[in-house]
mmCIF file of C-alpha atoms in Angstrom:
data_model
loop_
_atom_site.group_PDB
_atom_site.id
_atom_site.type_symbol
_atom_site.label_atom_id
_atom_site.label_comp_id
_atom_site.label_asym_id
_atom_site.label_seq_id
_atom_site.Cartn_x
_atom_site.Cartn_y
_atom_site.Cartn_z
ATOM 1 C CA MET A 1 -69.546 -43.392 13.557
ATOM 2 C CA TRP A 2 -69.695 -40.281 15.452
ATOM 3 C CA TRP A 3 -68.523 -38.659 12.335
ATOM 4 C CA THR A 4 -70.938 -39.568 9.899
ATOM 5 C CA ARG A 5 -73.688 -38.324 12.603
ATOM 6 C CA LEU A 6 -72.081 -35.036 13.266
ATOM 7 C CA LYS A 7 -71.519 -34.636 9.481
ATOM 8 C CA ALA A 8 -75.121 -35.343 8.511
ATOM 9 C CA LEU A 9 -75.778 -32.805 11.354
ATOM 10 C CA ILE A 10 -73.404 -29.718 9.778
ATOM 11 C CA VAL A 11 -74.702 -30.604 6.276
ATOM 12 C CA LYS A 12 -78.253 -30.084 7.893
ATOM 13 C CA GLU A 13 -77.520 -26.634 9.837
ATOM 14 C CA LEU A 14 -75.699 -25.245 6.398
ATOM 15 C CA LEU A 15 -78.521 -26.217 4.425
ATOM 16 C CA ALA A 16 -80.837 -24.980 6.815
ATOM 17 C CA VAL A 17 -79.511 -21.224 6.379
ATOM 18 C CA LEU A 18 -78.058 -21.138 3.206
ATOM 19 C CA ARG A 19 -80.702 -23.406 0.879
ATOM 20 C CA ASP A 20 -83.267 -20.576 1.559
ATOM 21 C CA PRO A 21 -82.876 -17.740 -1.163
ATOM 22 C CA LYS A 22 -84.212 -15.266 0.682
ATOM 23 C CA GLY A 23 -81.960 -15.766 3.257
ATOM 24 C CA ARG A 24 -78.817 -16.461 1.484
ATOM 25 C CA ALA A 25 -79.213 -13.437 0.095
ATOM 26 C CA ILE A 26 -80.058 -11.461 3.872
ATOM 27 C CA LEU A 27 -77.269 -13.258 5.148
ATOM 28 C CA ILE A 28 -75.190 -12.787 1.838
ATOM 29 C CA GLY A 29 -75.782 -9.225 0.394
ATOM 30 C CA PRO A 30 -76.341 -7.131 3.778
ATOM 31 C CA PRO A 31 -73.528 -7.302 5.787
ATOM 32 C CA ILE A 32 -70.936 -6.644 3.106
ATOM 33 C CA LEU A 33 -73.454 -3.514 2.104
ATOM 34 C CA GLN A 34 -72.782 -2.490 5.236
ATOM 35 C CA LEU A 35 -69.436 -2.985 4.997
ATOM 36 C CA LEU A 36 -69.070 -0.482 2.235
ATOM 37 C CA VAL A 37 -71.466 2.133 4.231
ATOM 38 C CA PHE A 38 -70.497 1.997 7.447
ATOM 39 C CA SER A 39 -66.970 3.011 5.562
ATOM 40 C CA TYR A 40 -67.803 6.380 4.278
ATOM 41 C CA ALA A 41 -70.900 6.668 6.824
ATOM 42 C CA ALA A 42 -69.474 5.561 10.284
ATOM 43 C CA THR A 43 -66.617 8.604 10.264
ATOM 44 C CA LEU A 44 -65.708 10.672 12.956
ATOM 45 C CA GLU A 45 -64.270 13.196 10.799
ATOM 46 C CA VAL A 46 -65.972 16.682 10.019
ATOM 47 C CA THR A 47 -66.147 18.011 6.608
ATOM 48 C CA ASN A 48 -68.068 19.493 4.100
ATOM 49 C CA VAL A 49 -68.523 22.287 6.983
ATOM 50 C CA ASP A 50 -70.560 25.317 6.691
ATOM 51 C CA VAL A 51 -68.958 28.450 9.028
ATOM 52 C CA MET A 52 -70.126 32.065 8.811
ATOM 53 C CA VAL A 53 -67.535 34.714 9.054
ATOM 54 C CA LEU A 54 -68.686 38.236 10.459
ATOM 55 C CA ASN A 55 -65.666 40.191 9.789
ATOM 56 C CA ARG A 56 -65.515 43.921 10.425
ATOM 57 C CA ASP A 57 -61.596 44.460 9.287
ATOM 58 C CA SER A 58 -60.792 46.206 5.889
ATOM 59 C CA GLY A 59 -57.513 45.310 6.169
ATOM 60 C CA HIS A 60 -54.895 42.676 4.160
ATOM 61 C CA TRP A 61 -54.806 40.383 7.377
ATOM 62 C CA GLY A 62 -58.851 39.768 7.921
ATOM 63 C CA HIS A 63 -59.433 39.124 4.023
ATOM 64 C CA GLU A 64 -56.113 36.704 4.227
ATOM 65 C CA LEU A 65 -57.691 34.614 6.756
ATOM 66 C CA VAL A 66 -61.254 34.744 5.011
ATOM 67 C CA GLU A 67 -59.318 33.219 2.190
ATOM 68 C CA ARG A 68 -57.687 30.672 3.566
ATOM 69 C CA ILE A 69 -60.473 29.207 5.183
ATOM 70 C CA ASP A 70 -62.193 29.479 2.180
ATOM 71 C CA GLY A 71 -59.578 27.142 0.564
ATOM 72 C CA SER A 72 -58.986 24.596 3.202
ATOM 73 C CA PRO A 73 -60.978 21.826 1.910
ATOM 74 C CA THR A 74 -62.385 20.779 5.153
ATOM 75 C CA PHE A 75 -65.209 24.059 4.769
ATOM 76 C CA ARG A 76 -67.468 23.749 2.172
ATOM 77 C CA SER A 77 -69.283 27.014 2.338
ATOM 78 C CA ILE A 78 -68.915 30.416 4.065
ATOM 79 C CA ALA A 79 -71.605 32.139 4.682
ATOM 80 C CA PHE A 80 -71.434 35.986 4.835
ATOM 81 C CA THR A 81 -72.444 38.504 7.394
ATOM 82 C CA ASP A 82 -72.563 41.765 8.319
ATOM 83 C CA ASN A 83 -74.698 41.251 11.738
ATOM 84 C CA GLN A 84 -74.356 39.672 14.490
ATOM 85 C CA ASN A 85 -78.214 38.561 14.833
ATOM 86 C CA GLU A 86 -77.805 36.846 12.099
ATOM 87 C CA VAL A 87 -74.791 34.800 13.564
ATOM 88 C CA ARG A 88 -77.212 33.772 16.972
ATOM 89 C CA ASP A 89 -80.049 32.739 14.146
ATOM 90 C CA ALA A 90 -77.478 30.010 12.055
ATOM 91 C CA ILE A 91 -76.139 28.688 15.112
ATOM 92 C CA ASP A 92 -79.669 28.700 16.915
ATOM 93 C CA ARG A 93 -80.705 27.157 13.667
ATOM 94 C CA GLN A 94 -77.703 24.415 13.467
ATOM 95 C CA ARG A 95 -77.115 26.076 9.494
ATOM 96 C CA THR A 96 -73.142 26.325 10.441
ATOM 97 C CA ILE A 97 -71.101 24.932 13.325
ATOM 98 C CA ALA A 98 -69.058 28.032 13.458
ATOM 99 C CA ALA A 99 -69.014 31.594 13.093
ATOM 100 C CA LEU A 100 -66.117 33.650 12.742
ATOM 101 C CA GLU A 101 -66.220 37.475 13.930
ATOM 102 C CA ILE A 102 -62.549 39.755 13.065
ATOM 103 C CA GLY A 103 -62.501 42.667 15.309
ATOM 104 C CA PRO A 104 -61.967 45.994 13.086
ATOM 105 C CA THR A 105 -58.252 46.143 14.788
ATOM 106 C CA PHE A 106 -57.121 42.811 13.274
ATOM 107 C CA SER A 107 -54.800 44.110 10.333
ATOM 108 C CA ARG A 108 -53.854 47.238 12.496
ATOM 109 C CA ASP A 109 -52.872 45.333 15.699
ATOM 110 C CA ILE A 110 -50.943 42.877 13.519
ATOM 111 C CA GLU A 111 -49.135 45.420 11.296
ATOM 112 C CA ALA A 112 -48.259 47.323 14.935
ATOM 113 C CA GLY A 113 -47.144 44.420 16.506
ATOM 114 C CA ARG A 114 -49.439 44.215 19.216
ATOM 115 C CA PRO A 115 -51.672 40.606 20.193
ATOM 116 C CA ALA A 116 -54.953 40.251 17.446
ATOM 117 C CA GLU A 117 -57.918 38.408 18.861
ATOM 118 C CA VAL A 118 -60.507 35.832 16.855
ATOM 119 C CA GLN A 119 -63.313 34.902 18.033
ATOM 120 C CA ILE A 120 -64.695 31.417 17.509
ATOM 121 C CA ILE A 121 -68.507 30.391 18.712
ATOM 122 C CA LEU A 122 -69.202 27.058 18.001
ATOM 123 C CA ASP A 123 -72.500 25.633 18.376
ATOM 124 C CA GLY A 124 -71.811 22.667 21.560
ATOM 125 C CA ARG A 125 -75.168 20.957 21.274
ATOM 126 C CA ARG A 126 -72.643 18.758 18.804
ATOM 127 C CA SER A 127 -69.658 19.064 21.188
ATOM 128 C CA ASN A 128 -67.153 16.622 19.473
ATOM 129 C CA ALA A 129 -67.830 18.453 15.739
ATOM 130 C CA SER A 130 -66.935 21.789 16.995
ATOM 131 C CA GLN A 131 -64.368 20.697 18.982
ATOM 132 C CA ILE A 132 -63.032 19.218 15.739
ATOM 133 C CA VAL A 133 -63.923 22.200 13.815
ATOM 134 C CA SER A 134 -62.338 24.724 16.267
ATOM 135 C CA GLY A 135 -58.996 23.201 16.278
ATOM 136 C CA TYR A 136 -59.036 23.086 12.281
ATOM 137 C CA LEU A 137 -59.588 26.774 12.855
ATOM 138 C CA GLY A 138 -56.746 27.113 15.348
ATOM 139 C CA ARG A 139 -54.858 26.095 12.766
ATOM 140 C CA ILE A 140 -55.260 27.790 9.660
ATOM 141 C CA VAL A 141 -55.520 31.302 12.586
ATOM 142 C CA ALA A 142 -52.036 30.110 13.662
ATOM 143 C CA ALA A 143 -50.647 29.369 10.603
ATOM 144 C CA LEU A 144 -51.423 33.029 9.478
ATOM 145 C CA ALA A 145 -49.944 33.701 12.568
ATOM 146 C CA ALA A 146 -46.594 33.027 11.501
ATOM 147 C CA ASP A 147 -47.232 34.833 8.348
ATOM 148 C CA THR A 148 -47.450 37.776 10.072
ATOM 149 C CA PRO A 149 -44.127 40.486 10.319
ATOM 150 C CA ALA A 150 -44.626 39.121 13.754
ATOM 151 C CA GLY A 151 -44.677 35.781 13.396
ATOM 152 C CA LYS A 152 -41.938 36.114 10.655
ATOM 153 C CA ARG A 153 -39.574 37.818 13.290
ATOM 154 C CA SER A 154 -40.005 35.256 16.790
ATOM 155 C CA ALA A 155 -39.364 32.249 13.918
ATOM 156 C CA SER A 156 -36.506 32.118 14.646
ATOM 157 C CA GLU A 157 -37.349 31.692 18.664
ATOM 158 C CA ALA A 158 -39.652 29.455 17.811
ATOM 159 C CA ILE A 159 -39.398 25.767 18.572
ATOM 160 C CA ALA A 160 -40.774 24.232 15.185
ATOM 161 C CA VAL A 161 -43.205 20.529 16.395
ATOM 162 C CA ILE A 162 -43.040 18.281 13.708
ATOM 163 C CA ALA A 163 -46.193 15.544 13.810
ATOM 164 C CA ARG A 164 -45.268 12.189 12.472
ATOM 165 C CA ASN A 165 -48.310 9.541 12.564
ATOM 166 C CA TRP A 166 -47.081 6.648 13.070
ATOM 167 C CA PHE A 167 -49.306 3.626 10.695
ATOM 168 C CA ASN A 168 -51.127 5.639 9.455
ATOM 169 C CA PRO A 169 -49.322 8.461 7.998
ATOM 170 C CA ASN A 170 -52.263 9.859 6.271
ATOM 171 C CA LEU A 171 -55.154 9.896 8.813
ATOM 172 C CA THR A 172 -56.662 8.205 6.489
ATOM 173 C CA TYR A 173 -60.527 7.480 8.759
ATOM 174 C CA GLN A 174 -60.961 4.805 6.998
ATOM 175 C CA TRP A 175 -57.640 2.819 7.237
ATOM 176 C CA PHE A 176 -58.778 2.666 11.224
ATOM 177 C CA MET A 177 -62.895 2.213 10.088
ATOM 178 C CA VAL A 178 -62.059 -1.320 8.085
ATOM 179 C CA PRO A 179 -60.336 -3.619 10.185
ATOM 180 C CA ASN A 180 -62.797 -2.086 13.113
ATOM 181 C CA LEU A 181 -65.933 -3.287 10.781
ATOM 182 C CA VAL A 182 -64.431 -6.223 9.927
ATOM 183 C CA ALA A 183 -64.640 -7.909 13.610
ATOM 184 C CA SER A 184 -67.910 -6.225 14.404
ATOM 185 C CA ILE A 185 -70.093 -7.243 11.277
ATOM 186 C CA ALA A 186 -68.313 -10.787 12.281
ATOM 187 C CA LEU A 187 -69.757 -10.554 15.471
ATOM 188 C CA LEU A 188 -73.385 -9.470 14.020
ATOM 189 C CA ILE A 189 -73.043 -11.962 11.576
ATOM 190 C CA GLY A 190 -71.565 -15.164 13.962
ATOM 191 C CA LEU A 191 -74.142 -14.816 16.707
ATOM 192 C CA ILE A 192 -77.443 -14.132 14.988
ATOM 193 C CA VAL A 193 -77.079 -16.944 12.929
ATOM 194 C CA THR A 194 -76.291 -18.947 16.294
ATOM 195 C CA ALA A 195 -78.688 -17.961 18.741
ATOM 196 C CA LEU A 196 -81.266 -18.597 15.718
ATOM 197 C CA SER A 197 -80.509 -21.713 15.518
ATOM 198 C CA ILE A 198 -82.086 -23.567 18.541
ATOM 199 C CA ALA A 199 -84.882 -21.613 18.635
ATOM 200 C CA ARG A 200 -85.624 -22.633 15.251
ATOM 201 C CA GLU A 201 -85.887 -26.157 15.980
ATOM 202 C CA ARG A 202 -88.074 -25.168 18.325
ATOM 203 C CA GLU A 203 -90.426 -23.323 16.355
ATOM 204 C CA LEU A 204 -90.448 -26.272 13.429
ATOM 205 C CA GLY A 205 -91.103 -28.828 15.937
ATOM 206 C CA THR A 206 -87.777 -30.603 14.290
ATOM 207 C CA PHE A 207 -86.141 -30.068 17.815
ATOM 208 C CA ASP A 208 -87.648 -33.570 19.726
ATOM 209 C CA GLN A 209 -86.802 -35.091 16.285
ATOM 210 C CA LEU A 210 -82.993 -33.942 16.998
ATOM 211 C CA MET A 211 -83.399 -35.328 20.803
ATOM 212 C CA VAL A 212 -84.165 -38.901 19.497
ATOM 213 C CA SER A 213 -82.144 -38.990 16.858
ATOM 214 C CA PRO A 214 -78.524 -40.980 17.784
ATOM 215 C CA LEU A 215 -76.541 -37.523 18.301
ATOM 216 C CA ARG A 216 -75.805 -36.796 21.660
ATOM 217 C CA THR A 217 -75.606 -33.661 23.441
ATOM 218 C CA HIS A 218 -71.887 -33.059 23.354
ATOM 219 C CA GLU A 219 -72.510 -33.464 18.685
ATOM 220 C CA ILE A 220 -75.247 -31.690 18.458
ATOM 221 C CA LEU A 221 -73.519 -28.604 20.333
ATOM 222 C CA ILE A 222 -70.540 -29.333 18.045
ATOM 223 C CA GLY A 223 -73.297 -29.816 15.349
ATOM 224 C CA LYS A 224 -74.427 -25.908 15.897
ATOM 225 C CA LEU A 225 -71.122 -24.977 16.035
ATOM 226 C CA ILE A 226 -69.870 -25.227 13.263
ATOM 227 C CA PRO A 227 -71.486 -24.086 10.197
ATOM 228 C CA PRO A 228 -71.860 -20.277 12.184
ATOM 229 C CA MET A 229 -67.935 -20.674 11.895
ATOM 230 C CA MET A 230 -67.913 -21.471 8.615
ATOM 231 C CA ILE A 231 -70.081 -18.521 7.311
ATOM 232 C CA GLY A 232 -68.139 -15.990 10.365
ATOM 233 C CA MET A 233 -65.093 -16.912 8.004
ATOM 234 C CA PHE A 234 -67.067 -16.583 5.228
ATOM 235 C CA HIS A 235 -67.486 -13.387 5.648
ATOM 236 C CA ILE A 236 -64.317 -12.763 7.543
ATOM 237 C CA THR A 237 -62.331 -13.640 3.821
ATOM 238 C CA VAL A 238 -64.842 -11.460 2.140
ATOM 239 C CA TYR A 239 -64.120 -8.426 4.518
ATOM 240 C CA ILE A 240 -60.142 -8.336 4.136
ATOM 241 C CA ILE A 241 -60.164 -8.663 0.816
ATOM 242 C CA ALA A 242 -62.342 -5.473 0.443
ATOM 243 C CA ALA A 243 -60.163 -3.669 2.846
ATOM 244 C CA VAL A 244 -57.209 -4.421 0.773
ATOM 245 C CA PHE A 245 -58.558 -4.758 -2.554
ATOM 246 C CA ILE A 246 -61.018 -1.433 -2.383
ATOM 247 C CA PHE A 247 -60.030 0.536 0.617
ATOM 248 C CA GLY A 248 -56.694 0.051 -0.020
ATOM 249 C CA VAL A 249 -55.897 -0.422 3.936
ATOM 250 C CA PRO A 250 -52.319 -1.832 4.112
ATOM 251 C CA LEU A 251 -51.795 -6.138 5.118
ATOM 252 C CA ARG A 252 -48.596 -5.366 7.154
ATOM 253 C CA GLY A 253 -49.014 -8.771 9.552
ATOM 254 C CA SER A 254 -49.219 -12.077 9.297
ATOM 255 C CA LEU A 255 -52.758 -13.578 7.375
ATOM 256 C CA PHE A 256 -52.089 -16.899 9.848
ATOM 257 C CA LEU A 257 -52.116 -14.792 13.193
ATOM 258 C CA LEU A 258 -55.234 -13.060 11.839
ATOM 259 C CA TYR A 259 -56.768 -16.276 10.686
ATOM 260 C CA GLY A 260 -55.936 -18.714 13.893
ATOM 261 C CA SER A 261 -57.360 -15.980 16.250
ATOM 262 C CA ALA A 262 -60.713 -15.322 14.076
ATOM 263 C CA ILE A 263 -61.134 -19.248 14.966
ATOM 264 C CA PHE A 264 -61.129 -18.780 19.314
ATOM 265 C CA TYR A 265 -62.887 -15.159 18.171
ATOM 266 C CA LEU A 266 -66.158 -16.454 16.455
ATOM 267 C CA ALA A 267 -65.909 -20.081 18.821
ATOM 268 C CA ALA A 268 -66.483 -17.093 21.476
ATOM 269 C CA VAL A 269 -69.315 -15.532 19.119
ATOM 270 C CA VAL A 270 -71.183 -18.740 18.677
ATOM 271 C CA GLY A 271 -70.708 -19.865 22.261
ATOM 272 C CA LEU A 272 -72.360 -16.893 23.072
ATOM 273 C CA GLY A 273 -74.840 -16.969 20.669
ATOM 274 C CA LEU A 274 -75.796 -20.534 21.475
ATOM 275 C CA PHE A 275 -76.411 -19.598 25.407
ATOM 276 C CA ILE A 276 -79.116 -17.368 24.524
ATOM 277 C CA SER A 277 -80.448 -19.821 21.313
ATOM 278 C CA ALA A 278 -80.842 -22.061 24.699
ATOM 279 C CA LEU A 279 -82.728 -19.594 26.923
ATOM 280 C CA SER A 280 -84.884 -18.491 24.157
ATOM 281 C CA MET A 281 -87.952 -20.257 22.818
ATOM 282 C CA THR A 282 -88.830 -18.466 19.573
ATOM 283 C CA GLN A 283 -86.631 -17.423 16.907
ATOM 284 C CA GLN A 284 -87.987 -13.342 18.205
ATOM 285 C CA GLN A 285 -86.808 -13.942 21.618
ATOM 286 C CA ALA A 286 -83.944 -15.026 20.312
ATOM 287 C CA ILE A 287 -83.080 -12.084 17.828
ATOM 288 C CA LEU A 288 -84.214 -10.006 20.660
ATOM 289 C CA GLY A 289 -81.461 -11.798 22.998
ATOM 290 C CA ALA A 290 -78.258 -10.976 20.167
ATOM 291 C CA PHE A 291 -78.837 -7.751 19.859
ATOM 292 C CA LEU A 292 -79.154 -7.288 24.263
ATOM 293 C CA PHE A 293 -76.136 -8.325 23.812
ATOM 294 C CA MET A 294 -74.567 -6.669 20.613
ATOM 295 C CA VAL A 295 -75.401 -3.229 21.646
ATOM 296 C CA PRO A 296 -73.435 -2.870 24.821
ATOM 297 C CA ALA A 297 -71.100 -5.038 23.185
ATOM 298 C CA MET A 298 -70.042 -2.842 20.258
ATOM 299 C CA LEU A 299 -70.128 0.416 22.974
ATOM 300 C CA LEU A 300 -67.360 -1.429 25.337
ATOM 301 C CA SER A 301 -65.158 -2.777 22.226
ATOM 302 C CA GLY A 302 -63.195 0.733 22.127
ATOM 303 C CA PHE A 303 -64.809 0.378 18.585
ATOM 304 C CA ALA A 304 -65.380 4.241 18.757
ATOM 305 C CA THR A 305 -64.471 5.126 21.724
ATOM 306 C CA PRO A 306 -60.804 3.649 24.008
ATOM 307 C CA ILE A 307 -61.946 1.796 27.122
ATOM 308 C CA GLU A 308 -59.436 3.533 28.754
ATOM 309 C CA ASN A 309 -61.670 6.860 28.552
ATOM 310 C CA MET A 310 -64.173 5.165 30.633
ATOM 311 C CA PRO A 311 -64.931 5.381 33.981
ATOM 312 C CA ALA A 312 -62.951 2.706 36.212
ATOM 313 C CA TRP A 313 -65.962 0.801 37.495
ATOM 314 C CA LEU A 314 -67.140 0.091 33.641
ATOM 315 C CA GLN A 315 -63.749 -0.759 32.691
ATOM 316 C CA PRO A 316 -63.355 -4.275 33.904
ATOM 317 C CA VAL A 317 -67.175 -5.016 32.684
ATOM 318 C CA THR A 318 -65.255 -4.907 28.989
ATOM 319 C CA LEU A 319 -63.206 -8.125 30.144
ATOM 320 C CA VAL A 320 -65.364 -10.027 29.099
ATOM 321 C CA ASN A 321 -66.380 -8.806 25.351
ATOM 322 C CA PRO A 322 -64.535 -10.547 22.894
ATOM 323 C CA LEU A 323 -65.079 -7.806 19.959
ATOM 324 C CA ARG A 324 -62.480 -6.065 23.117
ATOM 325 C CA TYR A 325 -59.866 -8.156 22.243
ATOM 326 C CA PHE A 326 -60.158 -9.381 18.069
ATOM 327 C CA LEU A 327 -60.479 -5.192 17.337
ATOM 328 C CA VAL A 328 -56.796 -5.223 19.213
ATOM 329 C CA ILE A 329 -55.902 -8.260 16.490
ATOM 330 C CA VAL A 330 -57.426 -6.983 13.200
ATOM 331 C CA LYS A 331 -56.406 -3.650 13.648
ATOM 332 C CA GLY A 332 -52.714 -4.801 14.315
ATOM 333 C CA VAL A 333 -52.821 -7.200 12.107
ATOM 334 C CA PHE A 334 -53.339 -4.766 9.449
ATOM 335 C CA LEU A 335 -51.626 -1.501 10.046
ATOM 336 C CA LYS A 336 -48.988 -2.904 13.013
ATOM 337 C CA ASP A 337 -47.378 -6.069 11.862
ATOM 338 C CA ILE A 338 -47.997 -6.875 15.482
ATOM 339 C CA PRO A 339 -45.832 -9.726 16.625
ATOM 340 C CA LEU A 340 -47.108 -13.030 17.846
ATOM 341 C CA ALA A 341 -47.115 -12.499 21.790
ATOM 342 C CA GLU A 342 -49.305 -9.697 21.316
ATOM 343 C CA VAL A 343 -51.516 -11.648 19.260
ATOM 344 C CA VAL A 344 -50.880 -14.947 22.148
ATOM 345 C CA ARG A 345 -52.252 -12.414 24.694
ATOM 346 C CA GLN A 346 -55.223 -10.589 22.859
ATOM 347 C CA THR A 347 -56.668 -14.759 22.061
ATOM 348 C CA ILE A 348 -55.773 -16.195 25.280
ATOM 349 C CA PRO A 349 -59.074 -14.184 26.686
ATOM 350 C CA LEU A 350 -60.898 -14.677 23.423
ATOM 351 C CA CYS A 351 -59.724 -18.939 24.619
ATOM 352 C CA VAL A 352 -61.430 -18.088 27.659
ATOM 353 C CA ILE A 353 -64.720 -17.057 27.153
ATOM 354 C CA ALA A 354 -65.079 -19.913 24.425
ATOM 355 C CA LEU A 355 -64.492 -22.064 27.008
ATOM 356 C CA VAL A 356 -66.499 -20.523 29.559
ATOM 357 C CA THR A 357 -70.005 -19.694 26.937
ATOM 358 C CA LEU A 358 -69.743 -23.375 25.563
ATOM 359 C CA SER A 359 -69.915 -24.996 28.873
ATOM 360 C CA ALA A 360 -72.800 -22.617 29.533
ATOM 361 C CA ALA A 361 -74.011 -23.407 26.977
ATOM 362 C CA SER A 362 -73.897 -26.746 27.028
ATOM 363 C CA TRP A 363 -75.102 -27.048 30.679
ATOM 364 C CA LEU A 364 -77.756 -24.793 29.907
ATOM 365 C CA PHE A 365 -79.648 -26.991 26.892
ATOM 366 C CA ARG A 366 -78.928 -30.824 28.794
ATOM 367 C CA ARG A 367 -80.863 -29.250 32.041
ATOM 368 C CA ARG A 368 -83.638 -28.139 29.496
ATOM 369 C CA LEU A 369 -83.791 -32.332 28.375
ATOM 370 C CA GLU A 370 -84.610 -33.081 31.168
#
């Protein structure tokens, strides 16, 4: 009998979410669109850079440096000037992020074996992009220095450093971004769908009918728990297929481990959603509560910035964030083929979070019934 009651509630919840054509389109279309858009737009790579060059040198090496910058795929266009005021104006008005000034004795100093200096002026308002562009320009200048007569003479005395990028040899940014989006968008969908569940019942006036039904409190919670997890697993499956066949992200690990940990991850997310839903009286409050949790969860997950770079007092706060642990699992399964022990180590905190949030939601739900 309990299974019949629970099955009826699960079907009711799925119909409430999927019956409306507009709601169904919103639930399926935008998350897939977000995956496609964010995979290309949400990137820390700096490309299509516009630079300005003030070349006071008429020699060979000054022109060679400009040609190498122009030939780099990173830089979109080069604007030339002979006036420092134009350089200042271009930086001030953000028409360019970097300006390169080559001194009048640049080629002469290189031919004479003396140190030759190049000034790079960067827009400090865009600090991250400026640092990356500075690195690009620095590598071009270093490569030019190695090809000069003095550089060739000292090549035998230099130490060659060859970098190898494990797990992502070509530093393809989609390989890093798409697995992150698999976990992040699943958090968004699971949290919103669950947070609206009980709040929707209250707004439609069916909450009291649910209370006088033969369903027990724990059966109601389980019935509210399973449909969002099913929807979340559907989205994760779609994202995995898109990651492999559209973006070409290698899947080196076990799908069994990924789906197994995803169950506990979605349980933790749905537990948070049920807790928010039990606190909310309207769907508007539920949506605001979900976003109130989601934004800090994204920032404190290691999605964009490493947790190790955060202040020491803030890092313990990330321990209650389920997204933090599932990001490690998703990226590890896709790129590294992490072993079972590591997946279990990251899944145990998800189990704890799920137990705590579901227990808190159950307690709050029972308290609301008294």
